[in-house]
Short mmCIF file of C-alpha atoms in Angstrom, two decimals:
data_model
loop_
_atom_site.label_atom_id
_atom_site.label_comp_id
_atom_site.label_asym_id
_atom_site.label_seq_id
_atom_site.Cartn_x
_atom_site.Cartn_y
_atom_site.Cartn_z
CA MET U 1 -26.17 6.09 -14.43
CA SER U 2 -28.59 3.70 -12.27
CA ASP U 3 -28.39 3.63 -9.05
CA HIS U 4 -29.25 -0.11 -8.38
CA PHE U 5 -27.53 -3.15 -10.31
CA ASP U 6 -27.64 -6.73 -10.28
CA ALA U 7 -24.33 -6.83 -9.18
CA ILE U 8 -21.37 -4.58 -7.87
CA VAL U 9 -17.95 -5.83 -8.07
CA VAL U 10 -15.46 -3.95 -5.98
CA GLY U 11 -11.89 -4.31 -7.94
CA ALA U 12 -10.44 -4.81 -11.25
CA GLY U 13 -7.81 -6.99 -11.08
CA PRO U 14 -8.32 -10.91 -12.57
CA SER U 15 -11.01 -11.98 -10.22
CA GLY U 16 -13.09 -8.86 -10.32
CA ASN U 17 -12.60 -8.90 -14.19
CA ALA U 18 -13.57 -12.40 -14.79
CA CYS U 19 -16.69 -12.00 -12.86
CA ALA U 20 -17.92 -9.03 -14.16
CA TYR U 21 -17.39 -10.39 -17.42
CA VAL U 22 -18.91 -13.37 -17.19
CA MET U 23 -22.26 -12.13 -15.64
CA ALA U 24 -22.05 -9.08 -18.20
CA LYS U 25 -21.97 -11.30 -20.99
CA ALA U 26 -25.01 -13.38 -19.16
CA GLY U 27 -27.03 -9.94 -19.44
CA LEU U 28 -26.84 -9.14 -16.00
CA ASN U 29 -26.76 -5.47 -15.06
CA VAL U 30 -23.16 -4.84 -13.71
CA LEU U 31 -21.61 -1.87 -12.07
CA GLN U 32 -17.76 -2.32 -11.60
CA ILE U 33 -15.65 0.01 -8.96
CA ASP U 34 -11.76 0.65 -9.08
CA ARG U 35 -9.59 2.95 -7.80
CA GLY U 36 -7.00 3.21 -10.44
CA GLU U 37 -6.58 5.66 -13.01
CA TYR U 38 -7.64 2.64 -15.29
CA PRO U 39 -7.57 -0.96 -14.59
CA GLY U 40 -4.27 -2.26 -13.90
CA SER U 41 -2.83 0.92 -12.57
CA LYS U 42 -3.06 -0.34 -8.92
CA ASN U 43 -2.14 -4.03 -9.75
CA VAL U 44 0.78 -5.81 -9.36
CA GLN U 45 1.75 -9.72 -9.92
CA GLY U 46 5.11 -11.09 -10.98
CA ALA U 47 3.39 -12.14 -13.23
CA ILE U 48 2.09 -15.53 -15.09
CA LEU U 49 -0.81 -15.77 -16.65
CA TYR U 50 -2.22 -19.35 -17.03
CA ALA U 51 -4.01 -19.57 -20.24
CA ASP U 52 -6.45 -22.39 -19.16
CA ALA U 53 -8.45 -20.23 -16.56
CA LEU U 54 -8.84 -17.36 -18.96
CA GLU U 55 -9.75 -19.12 -22.02
CA ARG U 56 -12.69 -20.65 -20.17
CA ILE U 57 -14.21 -17.21 -19.93
CA ILE U 58 -12.58 -15.99 -23.37
CA PRO U 59 -11.77 -18.68 -25.36
CA ASP U 60 -9.98 -16.29 -28.26
CA PHE U 61 -7.83 -13.95 -26.08
CA ARG U 62 -4.52 -14.70 -27.83
CA ASP U 63 -5.76 -12.82 -30.63
CA ASP U 64 -5.30 -9.36 -28.82
CA ALA U 65 -4.41 -9.87 -25.36
CA PRO U 66 -0.75 -8.13 -24.37
CA LEU U 67 1.01 -11.31 -23.75
CA GLU U 68 4.62 -11.37 -23.17
CA ARG U 69 6.35 -14.67 -23.77
CA HIS U 70 4.91 -18.27 -23.40
CA VAL U 71 7.05 -20.43 -21.01
CA ILE U 72 8.78 -22.80 -22.79
CA GLU U 73 11.34 -23.52 -20.19
CA GLN U 74 11.22 -23.68 -16.07
CA ARG U 75 14.14 -23.24 -14.00
CA PHE U 76 14.37 -24.30 -10.47
CA TRP U 77 17.20 -23.09 -8.44
CA MET U 78 18.56 -23.76 -5.08
CA LEU U 79 20.82 -20.77 -4.37
CA SER U 80 23.61 -20.29 -1.42
CA GLU U 81 25.62 -17.63 -1.17
CA LYS U 82 28.06 -18.44 -4.24
CA SER U 83 26.50 -21.17 -6.42
CA HIS U 84 23.03 -22.54 -7.37
CA THR U 85 21.89 -26.07 -8.08
CA GLY U 86 18.97 -26.14 -10.71
CA ALA U 87 16.37 -28.43 -12.34
CA GLN U 88 15.16 -27.44 -15.36
CA TYR U 89 12.62 -28.64 -17.38
CA ARG U 90 12.42 -27.36 -21.11
CA SER U 91 9.95 -28.84 -23.97
CA ASP U 92 9.35 -27.70 -27.52
CA GLU U 93 5.70 -29.07 -26.71
CA PHE U 94 5.11 -26.07 -24.76
CA ASN U 95 5.92 -24.20 -28.44
CA GLU U 96 2.19 -25.21 -29.28
CA GLU U 97 -0.59 -23.32 -31.11
CA ARG U 98 -2.51 -22.51 -27.64
CA PRO U 99 0.51 -22.32 -25.43
CA ASN U 100 -0.21 -22.94 -21.61
CA ARG U 101 1.27 -20.02 -20.07
CA TYR U 102 2.48 -16.64 -20.60
CA THR U 103 4.66 -14.16 -19.26
CA ILE U 104 2.50 -10.65 -18.76
CA LEU U 105 2.82 -7.33 -17.54
CA ARG U 106 -0.54 -6.60 -15.32
CA ALA U 107 -0.93 -3.09 -16.03
CA GLN U 108 -1.03 -3.62 -19.53
CA PHE U 109 -2.88 -6.78 -19.28
CA ASP U 110 -5.68 -5.61 -16.96
CA LYS U 111 -6.44 -2.77 -18.99
CA TRP U 112 -7.25 -5.03 -21.93
CA PHE U 113 -9.04 -7.57 -19.85
CA SER U 114 -11.11 -4.32 -18.61
CA ARG U 115 -11.95 -3.41 -22.02
CA GLN U 116 -13.24 -6.96 -22.83
CA VAL U 117 -15.42 -6.08 -19.63
CA ARG U 118 -16.89 -2.78 -21.14
CA ALA U 119 -17.57 -4.70 -24.52
CA ALA U 120 -19.58 -7.14 -22.62
CA GLY U 121 -21.69 -4.60 -21.34
CA ALA U 122 -20.79 -3.56 -17.83
CA VAL U 123 -20.31 -0.34 -16.51
CA LEU U 124 -16.90 0.53 -15.15
CA ILE U 125 -16.36 3.75 -12.88
CA THR U 126 -12.35 4.19 -12.16
CA GLU U 127 -10.68 6.91 -9.96
CA THR U 128 -13.32 5.85 -7.33
CA THR U 129 -12.39 4.23 -3.97
CA VAL U 130 -15.20 1.93 -2.39
CA LYS U 131 -15.35 3.19 1.37
CA ASP U 132 -17.96 1.06 3.08
CA LEU U 133 -20.74 -1.28 2.37
CA ILE U 134 -23.98 -0.63 2.87
CA LYS U 135 -26.52 -3.08 4.93
CA ASP U 136 -29.84 -3.56 5.90
CA ASP U 137 -31.53 -3.28 9.50
CA ALA U 138 -31.10 -7.44 8.66
CA GLY U 139 -27.51 -6.97 7.97
CA ARG U 140 -27.79 -7.99 4.80
CA VAL U 141 -25.26 -6.31 2.43
CA ILE U 142 -27.35 -3.81 -0.38
CA GLY U 143 -24.87 -1.78 -1.76
CA VAL U 144 -21.44 0.34 -1.60
CA ILE U 145 -20.52 3.75 -0.70
CA THR U 146 -17.61 5.42 -2.66
CA ASP U 147 -15.62 8.42 -2.13
CA ARG U 148 -17.45 10.08 -4.99
CA GLU U 149 -20.21 12.40 -4.96
CA GLY U 150 -23.74 10.89 -5.93
CA GLY U 151 -24.65 9.00 -2.74
CA PRO U 152 -24.69 5.10 -2.32
CA ILE U 153 -24.97 2.59 -5.18
CA TYR U 154 -27.47 -0.32 -4.42
CA ALA U 155 -27.51 -3.84 -5.78
CA ASN U 156 -28.52 -7.31 -5.41
CA ALA U 157 -25.07 -8.92 -4.62
CA VAL U 158 -21.42 -7.06 -4.07
CA VAL U 159 -18.68 -8.94 -4.81
CA LEU U 160 -15.49 -8.10 -3.11
CA ALA U 161 -12.88 -8.74 -5.84
CA GLU U 162 -10.38 -6.40 -3.97
CA GLY U 163 -7.15 -8.00 -3.70
CA VAL U 164 -5.44 -9.19 -0.75
CA ASN U 165 -4.83 -5.84 1.04
CA GLY U 166 -8.56 -5.08 0.31
CA ILE U 167 -10.09 -3.31 3.38
CA VAL U 168 -13.62 -3.27 2.79
CA GLY U 169 -14.68 -6.63 3.78
CA GLN U 170 -12.93 -5.90 6.77
CA ARG U 171 -14.23 -2.27 7.48
CA ALA U 172 -17.48 -3.79 7.22
CA LYS U 173 -16.80 -6.91 9.42
CA LEU U 174 -17.49 -9.78 6.74
CA ARG U 175 -13.71 -10.87 7.40
CA PRO U 176 -10.98 -10.55 9.54
CA GLU U 177 -7.86 -8.66 9.45
CA ILE U 178 -5.20 -10.79 7.78
CA LYS U 179 -2.21 -11.91 9.84
CA ALA U 180 1.18 -11.31 9.43
CA ASN U 181 2.20 -14.69 8.57
CA HIS U 182 -0.17 -15.04 6.50
CA VAL U 183 1.12 -13.11 3.53
CA ALA U 184 4.27 -12.45 1.82
CA LEU U 185 5.75 -9.17 0.84
CA ALA U 186 6.89 -9.10 -2.33
CA VAL U 187 9.40 -6.26 -3.95
CA LYS U 188 10.15 -6.61 -7.79
CA GLU U 189 11.92 -4.60 -10.50
CA THR U 190 11.05 -4.77 -13.80
CA LEU U 191 14.62 -4.32 -15.98
CA PHE U 192 14.41 -3.43 -19.63
CA LEU U 193 16.96 -4.93 -22.33
CA PRO U 194 16.67 -5.45 -25.95
CA GLU U 195 14.62 -8.38 -27.07
CA GLU U 196 17.33 -9.96 -28.60
CA THR U 197 19.31 -9.84 -25.54
CA VAL U 198 16.39 -11.71 -23.53
CA ARG U 199 16.48 -14.12 -26.14
CA GLU U 200 20.47 -14.50 -26.06
CA ARG U 201 20.74 -14.57 -22.80
CA PHE U 202 18.18 -17.41 -21.98
CA ASN U 203 19.03 -19.65 -24.88
CA LEU U 204 15.65 -18.71 -27.03
CA ALA U 205 14.94 -19.05 -30.03
CA GLY U 206 11.72 -17.42 -30.72
CA GLU U 207 10.53 -13.89 -30.08
CA GLU U 208 7.66 -15.16 -27.90
CA ASP U 209 9.93 -17.90 -26.26
CA GLY U 210 10.25 -17.26 -22.51
CA VAL U 211 11.72 -18.72 -19.25
CA VAL U 212 11.12 -18.52 -15.85
CA ILE U 213 13.13 -19.11 -12.80
CA GLU U 214 12.08 -19.72 -9.49
CA VAL U 215 14.48 -19.66 -6.71
CA LEU U 216 14.67 -21.06 -2.78
CA GLY U 217 17.45 -20.72 -0.45
CA SER U 218 19.80 -17.92 0.53
CA VAL U 219 17.65 -15.79 -1.72
CA SER U 220 15.49 -15.39 1.44
CA SER U 221 17.90 -14.91 3.75
CA GLY U 222 16.61 -17.46 6.63
CA MET U 223 13.28 -16.12 6.17
CA VAL U 224 10.46 -18.18 4.12
CA GLY U 225 10.29 -16.98 1.19
CA THR U 226 11.16 -17.60 -2.79
CA GLY U 227 12.75 -15.72 -5.59
CA PHE U 228 11.61 -15.28 -9.20
CA LEU U 229 12.63 -14.03 -12.50
CA TYR U 230 10.64 -13.98 -15.49
CA THR U 231 11.36 -13.04 -18.88
CA ASN U 232 9.20 -10.74 -20.78
CA LYS U 233 9.60 -9.58 -24.45
CA GLU U 234 11.79 -6.69 -23.68
CA SER U 235 12.16 -6.98 -19.64
CA ILE U 236 12.93 -9.05 -16.85
CA SER U 237 10.53 -9.00 -13.82
CA ILE U 238 12.74 -10.11 -10.77
CA GLY U 239 11.59 -10.37 -7.26
CA VAL U 240 12.01 -11.76 -4.13
CA GLY U 241 8.90 -12.21 -1.49
CA CYS U 242 9.27 -13.86 2.04
CA LEU U 243 6.36 -13.55 5.36
CA LEU U 244 5.67 -10.28 6.21
CA SER U 245 6.03 -11.88 10.07
CA ASP U 246 9.64 -12.89 9.20
CA PHE U 247 10.51 -9.49 7.91
CA ALA U 248 9.18 -7.70 10.80
CA GLU U 249 11.35 -10.07 13.10
CA THR U 250 14.66 -10.06 11.15
CA LYS U 251 14.16 -6.12 9.71
CA ILE U 252 15.70 -7.10 6.77
CA ALA U 253 14.74 -4.35 4.14
CA PRO U 254 13.41 -5.75 1.40
CA TYR U 255 14.93 -4.12 -1.25
CA ALA U 256 18.57 -4.85 0.28
CA LEU U 257 17.42 -8.61 -0.14
CA LEU U 258 16.33 -7.78 -3.82
CA ASP U 259 19.84 -5.85 -4.31
CA LYS U 260 21.23 -9.00 -3.02
CA PHE U 261 19.59 -11.70 -5.18
CA LYS U 262 20.25 -9.31 -8.29
CA GLN U 263 23.94 -9.06 -7.56
CA HIS U 264 24.35 -12.86 -7.06
CA PRO U 265 27.15 -14.33 -9.07
CA SER U 266 24.50 -16.67 -11.10
CA VAL U 267 22.08 -14.15 -11.61
CA ALA U 268 23.85 -10.39 -12.40
CA PRO U 269 25.15 -11.42 -16.12
CA LEU U 270 21.60 -12.24 -16.81
CA LEU U 271 20.69 -8.47 -16.05
CA LYS U 272 23.99 -6.68 -17.12
CA GLY U 273 23.06 -3.73 -18.64
CA ALA U 274 19.39 -3.63 -17.96
CA GLU U 275 17.61 -0.47 -17.37
CA MET U 276 15.34 -0.43 -14.04
CA LYS U 277 11.73 1.15 -14.94
CA GLU U 278 9.86 0.50 -12.25
CA TYR U 279 9.79 -0.87 -8.66
CA VAL U 280 6.67 -2.03 -6.78
CA ALA U 281 6.07 -3.91 -3.53
CA HIS U 282 2.86 -6.17 -3.03
CA LEU U 283 1.63 -8.53 -0.55
CA ILE U 284 0.73 -12.07 -1.57
CA PRO U 285 -1.82 -14.53 0.43
CA GLU U 286 0.43 -17.37 1.70
CA GLY U 287 -1.75 -19.14 4.02
CA GLY U 288 -3.27 -21.24 2.25
CA TYR U 289 -6.86 -23.36 2.95
CA ASP U 290 -6.69 -22.40 6.77
CA ALA U 291 -6.31 -18.73 6.33
CA ILE U 292 -9.52 -18.61 3.81
CA PRO U 293 -12.15 -16.09 5.49
CA ARG U 294 -15.92 -16.41 5.20
CA LEU U 295 -16.19 -16.35 1.74
CA THR U 296 -20.08 -15.65 1.48
CA GLY U 297 -23.23 -13.75 3.28
CA ASP U 298 -26.75 -12.15 2.59
CA GLY U 299 -25.72 -9.76 -0.52
CA TRP U 300 -21.97 -10.43 -0.50
CA LEU U 301 -19.22 -12.95 -1.75
CA ILE U 302 -15.38 -12.61 -1.95
CA VAL U 303 -13.37 -13.69 -4.83
CA GLY U 304 -9.47 -13.56 -5.80
CA ASP U 305 -6.51 -12.92 -3.65
CA ALA U 306 -9.42 -11.39 -1.11
CA GLY U 307 -10.51 -15.02 -0.43
CA GLN U 308 -6.90 -16.02 -0.11
CA PHE U 309 -6.81 -17.92 -3.03
CA VAL U 310 -3.28 -18.63 -3.73
CA ASN U 311 -1.64 -21.74 -4.27
CA ALA U 312 1.54 -20.95 -2.77
CA VAL U 313 3.58 -24.34 -3.48
CA HIS U 314 2.62 -23.86 -7.13
CA ARG U 315 3.20 -20.25 -7.31
CA GLU U 316 -0.31 -20.19 -8.64
CA GLY U 317 -2.71 -17.32 -8.13
CA SER U 318 -4.10 -15.42 -11.14
CA ASN U 319 -5.65 -18.61 -12.22
CA LEU U 320 -7.33 -19.16 -9.08
CA ALA U 321 -8.63 -15.50 -9.02
CA MET U 322 -10.21 -15.86 -12.36
CA THR U 323 -11.43 -19.29 -11.79
CA SER U 324 -13.12 -18.03 -8.31
CA GLY U 325 -14.58 -14.88 -10.25
CA ARG U 326 -16.18 -16.80 -13.11
CA LEU U 327 -17.74 -19.08 -10.36
CA ALA U 328 -19.21 -16.40 -8.43
CA ALA U 329 -20.69 -15.25 -11.72
CA GLU U 330 -22.11 -18.16 -12.74
CA THR U 331 -23.70 -18.32 -9.08
CA LEU U 332 -25.09 -15.06 -9.28
CA ILE U 333 -26.38 -15.76 -13.08
CA GLN U 334 -28.09 -18.84 -12.04
CA LEU U 335 -29.68 -17.38 -8.59
CA ARG U 336 -30.96 -14.71 -11.02
CA ALA U 337 -32.62 -17.17 -13.30
CA GLU U 338 -34.18 -18.84 -10.91
CA GLY U 339 -35.69 -15.83 -9.30
CA LYS U 340 -34.09 -16.33 -5.69
CA PRO U 341 -32.57 -13.83 -3.71
CA VAL U 342 -28.67 -13.65 -3.01
CA THR U 343 -28.33 -14.98 1.01
CA GLU U 344 -25.86 -17.16 2.88
CA ALA U 345 -27.94 -20.00 2.33
CA THR U 346 -28.29 -19.85 -1.73
CA LEU U 347 -24.66 -19.18 -2.16
CA LYS U 348 -23.56 -22.57 -1.09
CA LEU U 349 -24.26 -23.08 -5.05
CA TYR U 350 -20.68 -20.81 -4.85
CA ARG U 351 -19.03 -22.92 -2.64
CA ASP U 352 -19.84 -25.88 -3.68
CA LYS U 353 -18.63 -24.86 -6.90
CA LEU U 354 -15.48 -24.02 -5.81
CA ALA U 355 -15.29 -26.99 -3.79
CA ASP U 356 -15.52 -29.10 -6.82
CA SER U 357 -13.05 -27.19 -8.44
CA PHE U 358 -9.06 -26.86 -8.21
CA VAL U 359 -9.01 -24.07 -6.35
CA MET U 360 -10.03 -25.76 -3.10
CA LYS U 361 -8.88 -29.10 -4.07
CA ASP U 362 -5.12 -27.54 -4.43
CA LEU U 363 -5.53 -25.41 -1.48
CA LYS U 364 -6.61 -28.42 0.81
CA LYS U 365 -4.16 -30.93 -0.47
CA TYR U 366 -1.67 -28.15 0.45
CA ARG U 367 -3.04 -27.35 3.50
CA LYS U 368 -0.29 -28.32 6.12
CA VAL U 369 2.43 -26.85 3.93
CA PRO U 370 2.73 -23.30 5.10
CA ARG U 371 3.10 -24.07 8.72
CA LEU U 372 5.36 -26.64 7.92
CA LEU U 373 7.55 -24.32 6.37
CA GLU U 374 7.06 -21.69 8.88
CA GLY U 375 8.33 -23.87 11.50
CA ASN U 376 11.04 -25.84 9.64
CA ARG U 377 13.52 -23.05 8.34
CA GLN U 378 15.93 -25.94 7.27
CA PHE U 379 14.26 -25.93 3.98
CA PHE U 380 15.07 -22.54 3.34
CA THR U 381 18.63 -22.57 4.81
CA THR U 382 20.37 -25.41 5.60
CA TYR U 383 19.39 -28.21 2.69
CA PRO U 384 20.00 -25.52 -0.34
CA ALA U 385 23.30 -24.69 1.45
CA VAL U 386 24.59 -28.76 1.82
CA VAL U 387 23.27 -29.50 -1.59
CA ASN U 388 25.35 -26.63 -3.39
CA LYS U 389 28.30 -28.13 -1.08
CA ALA U 390 27.82 -31.54 -2.23
CA MET U 391 27.67 -30.61 -5.69
CA GLN U 392 30.99 -28.53 -5.25
CA MET U 393 32.65 -31.38 -3.55
CA PHE U 394 31.41 -33.92 -6.35
CA LEU U 395 32.26 -31.80 -9.08
CA ARG U 396 35.88 -30.22 -7.89
CA VAL U 397 38.53 -32.72 -8.86
CA ASP U 398 41.27 -32.53 -6.24
CA GLY U 399 43.42 -35.94 -5.78
CA VAL U 400 40.85 -36.99 -3.03
CA ASP U 401 39.13 -40.49 -3.93
CA LYS U 402 35.67 -40.60 -4.66
CA ALA U 403 34.89 -43.08 -2.01
CA SER U 404 36.14 -40.62 0.49
CA LYS U 405 34.34 -37.77 -1.02
CA GLU U 406 31.16 -39.97 -1.01
CA ALA U 407 31.21 -40.55 2.34
CA ALA U 408 32.32 -36.93 3.51
CA MET U 409 28.91 -36.00 1.51
CA MET U 410 26.72 -37.89 3.41
CA ARG U 411 28.56 -36.95 6.45
CA GLY U 412 27.76 -33.19 5.64
CA VAL U 413 23.81 -34.06 5.01
CA ALA U 414 23.21 -35.78 8.29
CA LYS U 415 25.64 -33.27 10.30
CA ALA U 416 23.59 -30.57 9.17
CA ARG U 417 20.31 -32.06 10.42
CA GLY U 418 22.12 -33.23 13.84
CA GLY U 419 22.32 -37.07 12.53
CA TRP U 420 20.13 -39.08 10.04
CA TRP U 421 17.06 -39.01 12.05
CA GLY U 422 16.45 -35.48 11.80
CA VAL U 423 16.81 -36.01 8.04
CA VAL U 424 14.30 -38.69 7.81
CA THR U 425 12.21 -36.81 9.74
CA ASP U 426 12.45 -33.78 7.59
CA ILE U 427 11.89 -36.19 4.53
CA PHE U 428 8.70 -37.88 6.22
CA LYS U 429 6.84 -34.25 7.23
CA MET U 430 7.56 -32.81 3.83
CA ALA U 431 5.87 -35.90 1.98
CA ARG U 432 2.65 -35.45 4.67
CA ALA U 433 2.35 -32.40 4.04
CA TRP U 434 2.47 -33.03 0.48
CA ARG U 435 -0.08 -35.67 0.47
CA MET O 1 13.07 8.51 3.46
CA THR O 2 16.14 6.37 5.02
CA ASP O 3 17.88 3.33 3.13
CA LYS O 4 20.76 3.18 5.75
CA THR O 5 20.40 -0.68 5.15
CA ASN O 6 21.12 -0.60 1.33
CA LYS O 7 24.83 -0.27 0.95
CA THR O 8 25.21 -1.63 -2.61
CA GLY O 9 22.29 -1.19 -4.36
CA PRO O 10 20.59 2.02 -5.62
CA GLN O 11 19.16 4.80 -3.14
CA MET O 12 15.31 4.99 -2.22
CA GLU O 13 15.05 8.20 -4.27
CA GLU O 14 16.46 7.03 -7.41
CA ARG O 15 14.53 3.42 -6.89
CA LEU O 16 11.30 5.03 -6.47
CA TYR O 17 12.26 8.13 -9.43
CA GLN O 18 10.96 5.45 -12.15
CA ASN O 19 7.42 5.47 -10.14
CA ARG O 20 4.60 7.39 -11.57
CA TYR O 21 2.57 8.72 -8.11
CA LEU O 22 -0.29 11.31 -7.92
CA VAL O 23 0.33 12.66 -4.50
CA ASP O 24 -3.03 13.70 -2.76
CA GLU O 25 -1.14 16.93 -1.23
CA GLY O 26 -2.41 17.67 2.30
CA ASN O 27 -4.43 14.59 2.42
CA PRO O 28 -1.32 11.89 3.55
CA HIS O 29 -3.52 8.40 3.47
CA VAL O 30 -1.20 7.00 5.92
CA THR O 31 -0.70 8.71 9.77
CA ILE O 32 0.35 7.43 12.95
CA HIS O 33 -1.22 7.68 16.16
CA SER O 34 1.68 7.74 18.43
CA GLN O 35 0.88 5.82 21.91
CA PRO O 36 1.80 7.42 25.03
CA GLY O 37 4.03 4.72 26.03
CA GLY O 38 6.24 5.25 23.14
CA ASP O 39 6.17 2.99 20.05
CA SER O 40 5.81 -0.21 19.19
CA ALA O 41 8.29 -2.66 18.01
CA ALA O 42 6.33 -3.49 15.09
CA LEU O 43 6.03 0.29 14.52
CA LYS O 44 9.76 0.74 14.91
CA SER O 45 10.28 -2.28 12.31
CA LEU O 46 8.62 -0.38 9.76
CA THR O 47 11.64 1.98 9.61
CA GLU O 48 13.45 -0.98 8.31
CA ILE O 49 11.23 -2.70 6.49
CA CYS O 50 8.76 -0.44 4.88
CA PRO O 51 9.89 -1.28 0.93
CA ALA O 52 9.21 2.40 -0.17
CA GLY O 53 10.91 3.56 3.24
CA CYS O 54 8.31 5.86 4.16
CA TYR O 55 8.94 5.54 7.86
CA ARG O 56 11.68 7.18 9.67
CA THR O 57 12.80 8.07 13.26
CA GLY O 58 12.38 11.79 14.27
CA GLU O 59 14.61 13.91 15.85
CA ASP O 60 12.31 13.11 19.24
CA GLY O 61 13.37 9.37 18.60
CA ARG O 62 9.57 8.71 17.38
CA VAL O 63 8.20 7.08 14.30
CA GLU O 64 7.37 9.51 11.27
CA VAL O 65 5.64 8.21 8.41
CA VAL O 66 5.85 10.62 4.97
CA PRO O 67 3.44 8.35 2.54
CA ASP O 68 4.32 9.93 -0.43
CA GLY O 69 6.29 7.12 -2.15
CA CYS O 70 3.96 4.37 -0.54
CA MET O 71 3.23 1.63 -3.00
CA GLU O 72 0.18 0.81 -1.02
CA CYS O 73 1.09 -2.85 -0.01
CA GLY O 74 -0.84 -2.77 2.91
CA SER O 75 2.41 -4.39 5.29
CA CYS O 76 2.50 -1.09 8.12
CA ARG O 77 -1.53 -1.39 8.21
CA ILE O 78 -1.53 -5.53 8.75
CA LEU O 79 1.91 -5.30 11.19
CA THR O 80 0.31 -2.70 13.65
CA GLN O 81 -3.36 -3.93 13.64
CA ALA O 82 -2.91 -5.18 17.20
CA THR O 83 -1.36 -1.62 18.38
CA GLY O 84 -3.55 0.65 16.58
CA GLU O 85 -0.75 3.24 15.78
CA ILE O 86 -1.56 3.43 12.27
CA GLU O 87 -4.53 4.84 10.91
CA TRP O 88 -4.40 3.72 6.78
CA SER O 89 -6.91 4.17 4.21
CA TYR O 90 -6.25 4.10 0.09
CA PRO O 91 -5.57 7.02 -1.19
CA ARG O 92 -8.82 8.88 -2.92
CA GLY O 93 -9.55 7.23 -6.36
CA GLY O 94 -6.92 8.39 -8.97
CA PHE O 95 -4.47 9.34 -6.06
CA GLY O 96 -1.33 7.28 -4.90
CA ILE O 97 1.02 5.05 -7.05
CA LEU O 98 0.24 4.49 -10.59
CA PHE O 99 1.84 1.08 -12.27
CA LYS O 100 3.07 1.15 -15.35
CA PHE O 101 3.90 -2.22 -15.81
CA GLY O 102 2.73 -3.48 -12.48
#
């Protein structure tokens, strides 16, 4: 193996694979290093794949990528202890030739993605943990040190695609430690059911049709968090995630929260008889725009979750990861073609590309949301409870006249927030953060 | 491993039983540096919230860690960064959890 590369990519998740693939395809000499037995064996996600981001890298990925189901229906649930009030959108238009979103199992998908990376010409070494970065006297990153024998490996650029819990960048003091209120701790189980059972329970006609349920309310037991349920081909991914700082404060066990969610009367029938085959935990970047660390420096750049590129409002992450990886690759390709060194100054190109893309535009748009939600727990507690109570009142026929019921419902909404002023303020706050 | 908050669901051993691990015997990747003044609230909270139940209170009342079931999420590392009570690194390449589905 050569000991000098155009680029070393640390990590083989969506951002690292996207970056390594695009660079290798353009003829760069790329080394990718992953800790896992195979790429994917250390990686966790819900998981939804957004086709567009991958299509821009591998247009015909649908031919052989391991995809579970494409999403034809999205349900949003506001949960209270015994009820849920939902909105759902289902469209046959999602049954298209090139579907927009898929459920995937990351261990399998990442393995496939990595095969494409290697076929494009990148060198991959697995079962290898990067311990630290090597810097020259001027502080420029020039390579990596791993836990393998064979000494340091050098490159013109090191791409940190090491994920949310990446510690290489922190050890090398390139990025600060993550704050506990900037990440959600999520736990998930993969529950197996026969394929036809998944279809029947979720009212799906085709073997490849899928449903996604996103859940807010009592699922987070007062913490800032959400639950989710995704249909895979022969399994269901069900999980819940809340701010790590909230878990530390409430001391609620994440798995207890997940069990409670699984036992909810709206959820339990969907899971009946399923066999649990894996239980995982992972952090999700939730700090948004203001939590993004410095992304570039002399000889290095950050992509994916390591850069906090997650749109928590829309539950998007893997697409931001792949896009940032692709833009980083395009930057390094251009710099090489122009014979320019990889420096903080020349990497302005990467920062500009990110700023021009949906990645930064979306994160900027929702910049105020994380702090708003952290300071306004009523969006997770009071409102879902009140809405469910109002629905119950609306639907239950019990001899009370409708005008009295409506008045009681409205009083209930106002009372929950200490009067109408509280409700109006909440609406205003949310609208302002959304803008 | 403790699982005392979990009355109705499966016990932690059962939950982790399905997971695949390659434990690096004799090389725990998470260790506690007990501080002289007693354990911090953050360290104590891990006996309740570690998703793999790796932390427990020992007979001497101090928090102990057995990271064999660790899913490498990093929560404990982040929560104790201010106190420096935990030394956390990833397991050697190839060791630790091996996700089947992820």
